[in-house]
Every structure is written in structure tokens, then in C-alpha cells.
Amino acid sequence: MVTEYTATARAHSNIAFIKYWGNREPGIRLPANSSLSMNLAALHSTTRVTWSEALAEDSLMINEQPAAPAAFLRVRAHLDTLREELGSTLYADVASKNNFPMGAGIASSASAFAALTVAATIALGLRLPERELSALARRGSGSAARSIPAGFVEWRAGGADKESYAETIASPDYWPLEDVIAVISPDHKHVGSTAGHASANTSILQRARVESAADRLESAKQSVLARDFEALAPVVEEDSNLMHAVMMTSKPSLFYWLPKSLRIMLAVREWRHQGLQVCYTLDAGPNVHCICGAEDAAAVAARVKELDSDIEVIRSSVGGGAQIMNVNDRIG
Ligand code: PMV
């Protein structure tokens, strides 16, 4: 008789207003600074985990294809962490689907590792508190910690593994912002964020960025809580610029921006001066996330298309937290 424990979970991607870049302890992804983000309702990963006594090794399918070796090794390492933390010796079949392009600077690792962590724990019959799920998801991908709680989320860096988790600061319906993403290139990024984090300290600017991050986070947090777009916009752009300044001055230097990215960033500033509620932020990729007041999102999407009709635009409102889709134990 073989026992299988299966569960499916869904988690949303998130976009950081205050970025996480660089680790204090890379092995367990303890971040150099705290960060702040908003979940993206339109972008999600749905992941099914089956732990089974019949398996002799782990396996991973992504979007119905066998995963590339690098993705498989990263997921297997996270399954090792989960086995160790949850006290299991079973292997797992993992099948994950994203509804958005992978590795394009839209954090597929955040939603993927959050969904994997929830499905894996639920399948084993464990209903862990949100903080523990967030800290566990963080071990797979730092930003995944922020895809566990709902809405607007703060991840406090913390001084130790169990203290480094994310929590909601405001629910998804607290402030109807939208992310209008200008997808400049859906290709896989040239240097992934794990390698990027590892090089952050080679920039002389990283120390200044980290030392000043708490002030920016407090300012961004108060702006979100006050629903004050005018106050939020400059700090979001400054924080993104600072992270990219660190990336560009690391050794070797990392340039994620493309000429089209800069064109949109400059246009966004212009549109804001003209009265639209919009500001930009970029992750480890060339796509420009235009954070908008909901009433201006359609106009911003139209203007991006006017600038360059080849650019695909994805719009997303504020998303909820990771959720369980299905639980199904099979004994056969
Ligand atoms: O979770 P990771 O290791 O992919 O790091 C994400 C880093 C950025 O997306 C660039 C910034 C952030 O805070 O999301």
C-alpha cells in the first residue's frame, strides 16, 4: 500500500516599492535590509506537490514541461530545507504553472516558492502560522516571503532565520493601486537574482543604500497608510534607482535596463508632472513597473502603447495572500 499526500496552492507575484538586494547570510537568505511590496492579483503561480512513499527522487514540471536543471536544483534544495524543517523523509513530485513570462524581471520565483511552500506543508497536514510559512518561503527565494501575506506587505529583515518574515501592513482593498507593467523583453534575464545578491557588496554604494533603506521604508510605509501618492512616488523611484546604481557599480557590473526601459522611465516622470498618478520601479530585469493610482492606470497603459506599440502591457491590481486550492490524500 502506497500513501500519497497531495495539495495545490496558489500565490501571487509581488512588486517591491522598497527593494531587497543583497544578503547578510546568503545560505538562508537573511536580507541586508527590510523591504516593502504590493502583491499582484493578475500574476500567479499554481503549484501541486505530491509527497509519496513510492518516489525515489524529486521531480519538477514547470508549465507542463520538465524543468531545466538549474530550476530543478533550486527547487530540490528547497524541498531539502522543507524535509529538514518539517521532519519528512518523503520525495515529492512538483508541478507548477505560471500565468506570466518567467525570468523577465516579473518575480516568478516569488510566487513559485510561496506556492510551493504552502502546497508542500499543507500536503503534509501541517497548518503553519503565516509568519512561519513566510520565513520558510524566504529560504527558497527572498522575495517569496512577501508573497505569503496579502496586499501591501513589509518584510522585516530580522536578525535570525525565524525572525525574518513578512506581514501585511494594509489589505488589498485598502488602496486601489495598479501595476501597469511594460514588458520590454520576456526573455530570461542574463544574471539571476541569486548571483546578483551575491555581488551586491562589491559595489561601494551598497553600504550607503542599506544604511538609508530603513528611512525610505518608513516613508513609503507611511505614504501607503496615508494613501498619499505624491509622497510615495519619489521614494519608490529613488529606491529603484539606488538598487540599479548598486547593480551597475558591482564587479562585474550588472545592467538590467535597456534603452526602452529608460525611455519609459523618463516618460513616466513627465506624465507625473502633467498630473497623472504614476511612478516607476524596476526589478532585476528591463521591464518597467508603472505603479499607478487606479483611476490613471488605463491612461498610463495607453501612453506606454503610444510610445512603442511593440511593448506588451500587463495590468494588475493589488493581490491577496497565498491560498490553498485543493487537498487530496490518496491511499492506494
Ligand atoms: O527573491 P529574489 O532572490 O529573486 O530577489 C528579488 C530581488 C528584486 O526583485 C530585484 C527586488 C525585490 O525586492 O523584489
Short mmCIF file of C-alpha atoms and ligand atoms in Angstrom, two decimals:
data_model
loop_
_atom_site.label_atom_id
_atom_site.label_comp_id
_atom_site.label_asym_id
_atom_site.label_seq_id
_atom_site.Cartn_x
_atom_site.Cartn_y
_atom_site.Cartn_z
CA MET A 1 0.00 0.00 0.00
CA VAL A 2 1.38 3.39 -1.04
CA THR A 3 0.39 6.62 0.65
CA GLU A 4 0.46 9.90 -1.24
CA TYR A 5 -0.14 13.33 0.19
CA THR A 6 -1.13 15.96 -2.36
CA ALA A 7 -2.03 19.63 -2.13
CA THR A 8 -2.25 22.53 -4.56
CA ALA A 9 -1.64 26.17 -3.64
CA ARG A 10 -1.62 29.47 -5.49
CA ALA A 11 0.46 32.56 -4.72
CA HIS A 12 0.75 35.93 -6.40
CA SER A 13 3.83 37.70 -7.60
CA ASN A 14 4.78 40.95 -5.86
CA ILE A 15 6.46 44.21 -6.81
CA ALA A 16 8.75 45.87 -4.26
CA PHE A 17 8.42 49.60 -3.53
CA ILE A 18 11.50 49.29 -1.29
CA LYS A 19 13.86 46.68 -2.70
CA TYR A 20 15.64 43.68 -1.23
CA TRP A 21 19.12 43.48 -2.72
CA GLY A 22 21.98 41.60 -1.03
CA ASN A 23 22.03 39.10 1.82
CA ARG A 24 23.59 39.22 5.26
CA GLU A 25 23.53 35.41 5.32
CA PRO A 26 23.19 34.10 1.76
CA GLY A 27 22.72 30.42 2.77
CA ILE A 28 19.42 31.16 4.49
CA ARG A 29 18.61 34.36 2.52
CA LEU A 30 18.72 36.69 5.51
CA PRO A 31 18.44 40.02 3.71
CA ALA A 32 20.71 43.02 4.07
CA ASN A 33 17.67 45.30 4.55
CA SER A 34 13.92 45.22 5.14
CA SER A 35 11.64 45.68 2.13
CA LEU A 36 8.07 46.67 1.23
CA SER A 37 5.89 45.43 -1.61
CA MET A 38 2.45 45.03 -3.09
CA ASN A 39 1.09 41.69 -4.30
CA LEU A 40 -0.03 41.46 -7.92
CA ALA A 41 -3.51 39.98 -8.36
CA ALA A 42 -3.11 39.24 -12.08
CA LEU A 43 0.17 37.30 -11.83
CA HIS A 44 0.30 33.99 -10.05
CA SER A 45 1.86 30.55 -9.75
CA THR A 46 -0.23 27.47 -9.05
CA THR A 47 1.74 24.56 -7.66
CA ARG A 48 0.80 20.97 -6.86
CA VAL A 49 3.02 18.98 -4.53
CA THR A 50 2.67 15.22 -4.11
CA TRP A 51 4.77 13.62 -1.38
CA SER A 52 4.84 9.88 -1.93
CA GLU A 53 6.40 6.78 -0.41
CA ALA A 54 6.63 5.39 -3.95
CA LEU A 55 9.11 8.05 -5.17
CA ALA A 56 12.88 7.51 -5.17
CA GLU A 57 13.69 11.13 -6.08
CA ASP A 58 12.10 14.55 -6.51
CA SER A 59 10.77 15.77 -9.86
CA LEU A 60 9.63 19.13 -11.22
CA MET A 61 7.41 20.19 -14.11
CA ILE A 62 7.04 23.89 -14.95
CA ASN A 63 4.27 24.93 -17.31
CA GLU A 64 3.80 21.24 -18.25
CA GLN A 65 7.46 20.76 -19.32
CA PRO A 66 10.25 19.04 -17.36
CA ALA A 67 12.14 21.85 -15.62
CA ALA A 68 15.61 22.99 -16.72
CA PRO A 69 18.42 21.63 -14.50
CA ALA A 70 19.08 24.93 -12.69
CA ALA A 71 15.40 25.36 -11.75
CA PHE A 72 15.17 21.73 -10.65
CA LEU A 73 18.27 22.00 -8.41
CA ARG A 74 16.90 25.13 -6.75
CA VAL A 75 13.53 23.52 -6.07
CA ARG A 76 15.19 20.33 -4.83
CA ALA A 77 17.30 22.40 -2.42
CA HIS A 78 14.09 23.99 -1.12
CA LEU A 79 12.45 20.56 -0.76
CA ASP A 80 15.55 19.52 1.25
CA THR A 81 15.01 22.54 3.52
CA LEU A 82 11.32 21.65 3.90
CA ARG A 83 12.13 17.98 4.64
CA GLU A 84 14.60 19.06 7.31
CA GLU A 85 12.34 21.71 8.87
CA LEU A 86 9.15 19.62 8.70
CA GLY A 87 10.71 16.29 9.64
CA SER A 88 9.82 14.35 6.49
CA THR A 89 11.85 11.82 4.51
CA LEU A 90 9.50 11.57 1.50
CA TYR A 91 10.34 12.70 -2.02
CA ALA A 92 8.00 14.94 -3.98
CA ASP A 93 6.53 15.41 -7.45
CA VAL A 94 6.09 19.13 -8.05
CA ALA A 95 4.06 20.60 -10.91
CA SER A 96 3.96 24.38 -11.19
CA LYS A 97 2.27 26.75 -13.64
CA ASN A 98 2.82 30.47 -14.04
CA ASN A 99 0.36 32.65 -15.90
CA PHE A 100 3.13 35.11 -16.88
CA PRO A 101 6.56 35.00 -18.62
CA MET A 102 9.31 33.55 -16.40
CA GLY A 103 12.58 35.29 -15.66
CA ALA A 104 11.56 38.60 -17.21
CA GLY A 105 12.01 40.71 -14.10
CA ILE A 106 8.49 39.83 -13.02
CA ALA A 107 9.33 37.80 -9.97
CA SER A 108 8.25 34.27 -10.90
CA SER A 109 10.49 32.93 -8.12
CA ALA A 110 8.47 34.87 -5.51
CA SER A 111 5.09 33.40 -6.44
CA ALA A 112 6.58 29.98 -7.26
CA PHE A 113 8.41 29.44 -3.95
CA ALA A 114 5.48 30.84 -1.95
CA ALA A 115 3.03 28.47 -3.66
CA LEU A 116 5.48 25.54 -3.34
CA THR A 117 5.96 26.17 0.39
CA VAL A 118 2.22 26.36 1.11
CA ALA A 119 1.36 23.29 -1.01
CA ALA A 120 4.23 21.26 0.49
CA THR A 121 3.29 22.00 4.10
CA ILE A 122 -0.47 21.57 3.61
CA ALA A 123 0.08 18.25 1.81
CA LEU A 124 1.91 17.02 4.90
CA GLY A 125 -1.09 18.02 7.01
CA LEU A 126 0.68 20.98 8.61
CA ARG A 127 -1.19 24.29 9.01
CA LEU A 128 1.66 26.58 9.93
CA PRO A 129 1.15 30.19 11.06
CA GLU A 130 1.61 32.75 8.28
CA ARG A 131 4.89 34.01 9.77
CA GLU A 132 6.42 30.53 9.68
CA LEU A 133 5.27 29.98 6.10
CA SER A 134 6.75 33.33 5.12
CA ALA A 135 10.11 32.55 6.76
CA LEU A 136 10.17 29.11 5.10
CA ALA A 137 9.27 30.53 1.66
CA ARG A 138 12.12 33.05 2.11
CA ARG A 139 14.63 30.18 2.17
CA GLY A 140 13.63 29.33 -1.43
CA SER A 141 13.63 32.88 -2.75
CA GLY A 142 13.87 36.00 -0.60
CA SER A 143 11.01 37.86 -2.22
CA ALA A 144 8.78 34.77 -1.82
CA ALA A 145 8.50 35.71 1.87
CA ARG A 146 6.43 38.71 0.71
CA SER A 147 4.07 36.62 -1.47
CA ILE A 148 2.65 34.73 1.54
CA PRO A 149 0.72 37.58 3.26
CA ALA A 150 -1.99 39.59 1.46
CA GLY A 151 -1.97 43.08 0.00
CA PHE A 152 0.71 45.60 0.98
CA VAL A 153 3.48 43.73 2.76
CA GLU A 154 6.54 44.53 4.86
CA TRP A 155 9.37 42.01 5.21
CA ARG A 156 11.39 42.85 8.31
CA ALA A 157 14.98 41.74 7.78
CA GLY A 158 15.26 40.26 11.31
CA GLY A 159 18.45 39.03 12.91
CA ALA A 160 17.87 35.27 12.61
CA ASP A 161 16.07 32.72 10.42
CA LYS A 162 12.79 32.58 12.33
CA GLU A 163 12.65 36.39 12.78
CA SER A 164 12.89 37.18 9.09
CA TYR A 165 9.33 37.07 7.73
CA ALA A 166 6.79 39.31 6.01
CA GLU A 167 3.48 40.67 7.28
CA THR A 168 0.56 42.61 5.83
CA ILE A 169 0.58 46.35 6.57
CA ALA A 170 -2.63 47.03 4.60
CA SER A 171 -5.19 44.76 2.95
CA PRO A 172 -5.54 44.56 -0.88
CA ASP A 173 -8.62 46.81 -0.92
CA TYR A 174 -7.02 49.46 1.31
CA TRP A 175 -5.72 51.47 -1.64
CA PRO A 176 -6.67 50.59 -5.25
CA LEU A 177 -3.23 50.99 -6.87
CA GLU A 178 -2.40 49.24 -10.13
CA ASP A 179 0.85 47.98 -11.60
CA VAL A 180 0.99 48.65 -15.35
CA ILE A 181 3.94 46.53 -16.46
CA ALA A 182 5.68 47.47 -19.68
CA VAL A 183 7.09 44.09 -20.78
CA ILE A 184 10.15 45.09 -22.75
CA SER A 185 11.66 41.66 -23.01
CA PRO A 186 10.10 38.36 -21.93
CA ASP A 187 13.49 36.61 -22.32
CA HIS A 188 15.26 35.03 -19.39
CA LYS A 189 17.40 37.53 -17.50
CA HIS A 190 21.14 37.25 -18.09
CA VAL A 191 22.17 37.21 -14.43
CA GLY A 192 19.65 35.75 -12.00
CA SER A 193 18.97 37.46 -8.69
CA THR A 194 20.78 34.81 -6.58
CA ALA A 195 24.08 35.67 -8.31
CA GLY A 196 23.12 39.36 -8.25
CA HIS A 197 22.58 39.37 -4.48
CA ALA A 198 25.98 37.72 -4.05
CA SER A 199 27.69 40.57 -5.91
CA ALA A 200 25.90 43.44 -4.12
CA ASN A 201 28.71 44.02 -1.62
CA THR A 202 31.23 44.54 -4.42
CA SER A 203 29.60 47.93 -5.07
CA ILE A 204 30.84 50.79 -2.91
CA LEU A 205 27.27 52.11 -2.99
CA GLN A 206 25.66 49.07 -1.30
CA ARG A 207 26.58 50.17 2.21
CA ALA A 208 25.01 53.61 1.70
CA ARG A 209 21.90 52.03 0.16
CA VAL A 210 21.47 49.59 3.06
CA GLU A 211 22.16 52.21 5.75
CA SER A 212 19.47 54.51 4.36
CA ALA A 213 16.89 51.81 3.49
CA ALA A 214 15.05 51.95 6.84
CA ASP A 215 14.26 55.66 6.36
CA ARG A 216 12.92 55.06 2.86
CA LEU A 217 10.89 52.09 4.07
CA GLU A 218 9.31 54.15 6.86
CA SER A 219 8.49 56.94 4.43
CA ALA A 220 6.99 54.54 1.85
CA LYS A 221 5.02 52.72 4.56
CA GLN A 222 3.54 55.94 5.95
CA SER A 223 2.67 57.05 2.40
CA VAL A 224 0.83 53.78 1.75
CA LEU A 225 -1.01 54.01 5.08
CA ALA A 226 -1.98 57.63 4.28
CA ARG A 227 -2.81 56.72 0.64
CA ASP A 228 -0.55 59.63 -0.33
CA PHE A 229 0.63 59.02 -3.91
CA GLU A 230 2.59 62.27 -4.17
CA ALA A 231 4.70 61.26 -1.18
CA LEU A 232 5.07 57.62 -2.29
CA ALA A 233 6.20 58.26 -5.89
CA PRO A 234 9.64 59.88 -5.31
CA VAL A 235 10.72 57.37 -2.67
CA VAL A 236 9.75 54.39 -4.87
CA GLU A 237 11.74 55.79 -7.81
CA GLU A 238 14.70 56.72 -5.61
CA ASP A 239 14.83 53.23 -4.11
CA SER A 240 14.72 51.57 -7.53
CA ASN A 241 17.41 53.94 -8.84
CA LEU A 242 19.60 53.18 -5.82
CA MET A 243 19.32 49.42 -6.32
CA HIS A 244 20.18 49.77 -10.01
CA ALA A 245 23.09 52.09 -9.12
CA VAL A 246 24.42 49.28 -6.91
CA MET A 247 23.90 46.74 -9.70
CA MET A 248 25.65 48.91 -12.29
CA THR A 249 28.64 49.53 -9.98
CA SER A 250 29.07 45.92 -8.83
CA LYS A 251 32.02 43.89 -10.05
CA PRO A 252 31.29 42.66 -12.66
CA SER A 253 28.71 45.33 -13.35
CA LEU A 254 25.09 44.38 -13.97
CA PHE A 255 22.96 46.38 -16.38
CA TYR A 256 19.34 45.29 -16.36
CA TRP A 257 17.99 48.42 -18.05
CA LEU A 258 17.62 48.56 -21.81
CA PRO A 259 17.26 51.77 -23.85
CA LYS A 260 13.49 51.20 -23.97
CA SER A 261 13.37 50.93 -20.15
CA LEU A 262 14.96 54.36 -19.77
CA ARG A 263 12.63 55.87 -22.35
CA ILE A 264 9.63 54.75 -20.34
CA MET A 265 11.14 55.85 -17.02
CA LEU A 266 11.67 59.38 -18.37
CA ALA A 267 8.18 59.43 -19.87
CA VAL A 268 6.66 58.31 -16.53
CA ARG A 269 8.27 61.27 -14.77
CA GLU A 270 6.89 63.58 -17.45
CA TRP A 271 3.39 62.07 -17.14
CA ARG A 272 3.51 62.61 -13.38
CA HIS A 273 4.45 66.25 -13.86
CA GLN A 274 1.45 66.51 -16.17
CA GLY A 275 -0.77 65.32 -13.31
CA LEU A 276 -1.07 61.53 -13.66
CA GLN A 277 -0.59 59.38 -10.55
CA VAL A 278 2.28 57.23 -11.79
CA CYS A 279 5.83 56.30 -10.77
CA TYR A 280 8.26 53.64 -11.97
CA THR A 281 10.20 50.81 -10.39
CA LEU A 282 12.35 48.04 -11.99
CA ASP A 283 13.44 44.67 -10.59
CA ALA A 284 16.34 42.56 -11.89
CA GLY A 285 15.18 42.91 -15.48
CA PRO A 286 14.36 45.53 -18.13
CA ASN A 287 10.58 45.66 -17.63
CA VAL A 288 9.21 48.86 -16.19
CA HIS A 289 6.57 48.57 -13.49
CA CYS A 290 4.44 51.72 -13.63
CA ILE A 291 2.73 51.98 -10.25
CA CYS A 292 -0.48 53.95 -10.79
CA GLY A 293 -3.46 55.31 -8.97
CA ALA A 294 -6.31 53.10 -10.26
CA GLU A 295 -8.07 55.98 -11.98
CA ASP A 296 -4.97 56.72 -14.11
CA ALA A 297 -3.94 53.14 -14.98
CA ALA A 298 -5.83 52.96 -18.30
CA ALA A 299 -4.30 56.26 -19.44
CA VAL A 300 -0.79 55.07 -18.48
CA ALA A 301 -1.28 51.77 -20.33
CA ALA A 302 -2.43 53.69 -23.43
CA ARG A 303 0.55 56.05 -23.26
CA VAL A 304 3.03 53.19 -23.00
CA LYS A 305 1.49 51.69 -26.16
CA GLU A 306 1.65 55.11 -27.89
CA LEU A 307 5.37 55.31 -27.09
CA ASP A 308 6.02 51.87 -28.56
CA SER A 309 3.27 49.59 -29.86
CA ASP A 310 5.62 46.55 -29.67
CA ILE A 311 5.69 46.71 -25.89
CA GLU A 312 3.27 44.31 -24.24
CA VAL A 313 1.40 45.74 -21.27
CA ILE A 314 0.19 43.67 -18.31
CA ARG A 315 -2.09 45.35 -15.78
CA SER A 316 -2.57 44.17 -12.23
CA SER A 317 -4.47 45.36 -9.20
CA VAL A 318 -3.37 44.58 -5.62
CA GLY A 319 -3.37 40.86 -4.84
CA GLY A 320 -4.28 38.68 -1.90
CA GLY A 321 -2.11 36.23 0.01
CA ALA A 322 -1.11 32.67 -0.82
CA GLN A 323 -4.08 30.31 -0.76
CA ILE A 324 -4.82 26.60 -0.68
CA MET A 325 -6.62 25.40 -3.82
CA ASN A 326 -7.01 21.70 -3.17
CA VAL A 327 -6.03 18.97 -0.67
CA ASN A 328 -6.24 15.33 -1.59
CA ASP A 329 -4.66 12.39 0.24
CA ARG A 330 -4.56 9.15 -1.69
CA ILE A 331 -4.02 5.69 -0.30
CA GLY A 332 -3.75 3.03 -2.94
O1 PMV B 1 13.75 36.89 -4.40
P1 PMV B 1 14.89 37.17 -5.30
O2 PMV B 1 16.14 36.49 -4.85
O3 PMV B 1 14.56 36.89 -6.74
O4 PMV B 1 15.24 38.73 -5.22
C1 PMV B 1 14.40 39.72 -5.72
C2 PMV B 1 15.14 40.99 -5.88
C3 PMV B 1 14.39 42.11 -6.58
O5 PMV B 1 13.26 41.64 -7.27
C4 PMV B 1 15.32 42.76 -7.57
C5 PMV B 1 13.96 43.17 -5.55
C6 PMV B 1 12.80 42.81 -4.67
O6 PMV B 1 12.81 43.26 -3.52
O7 PMV B 1 11.86 42.14 -5.11
#
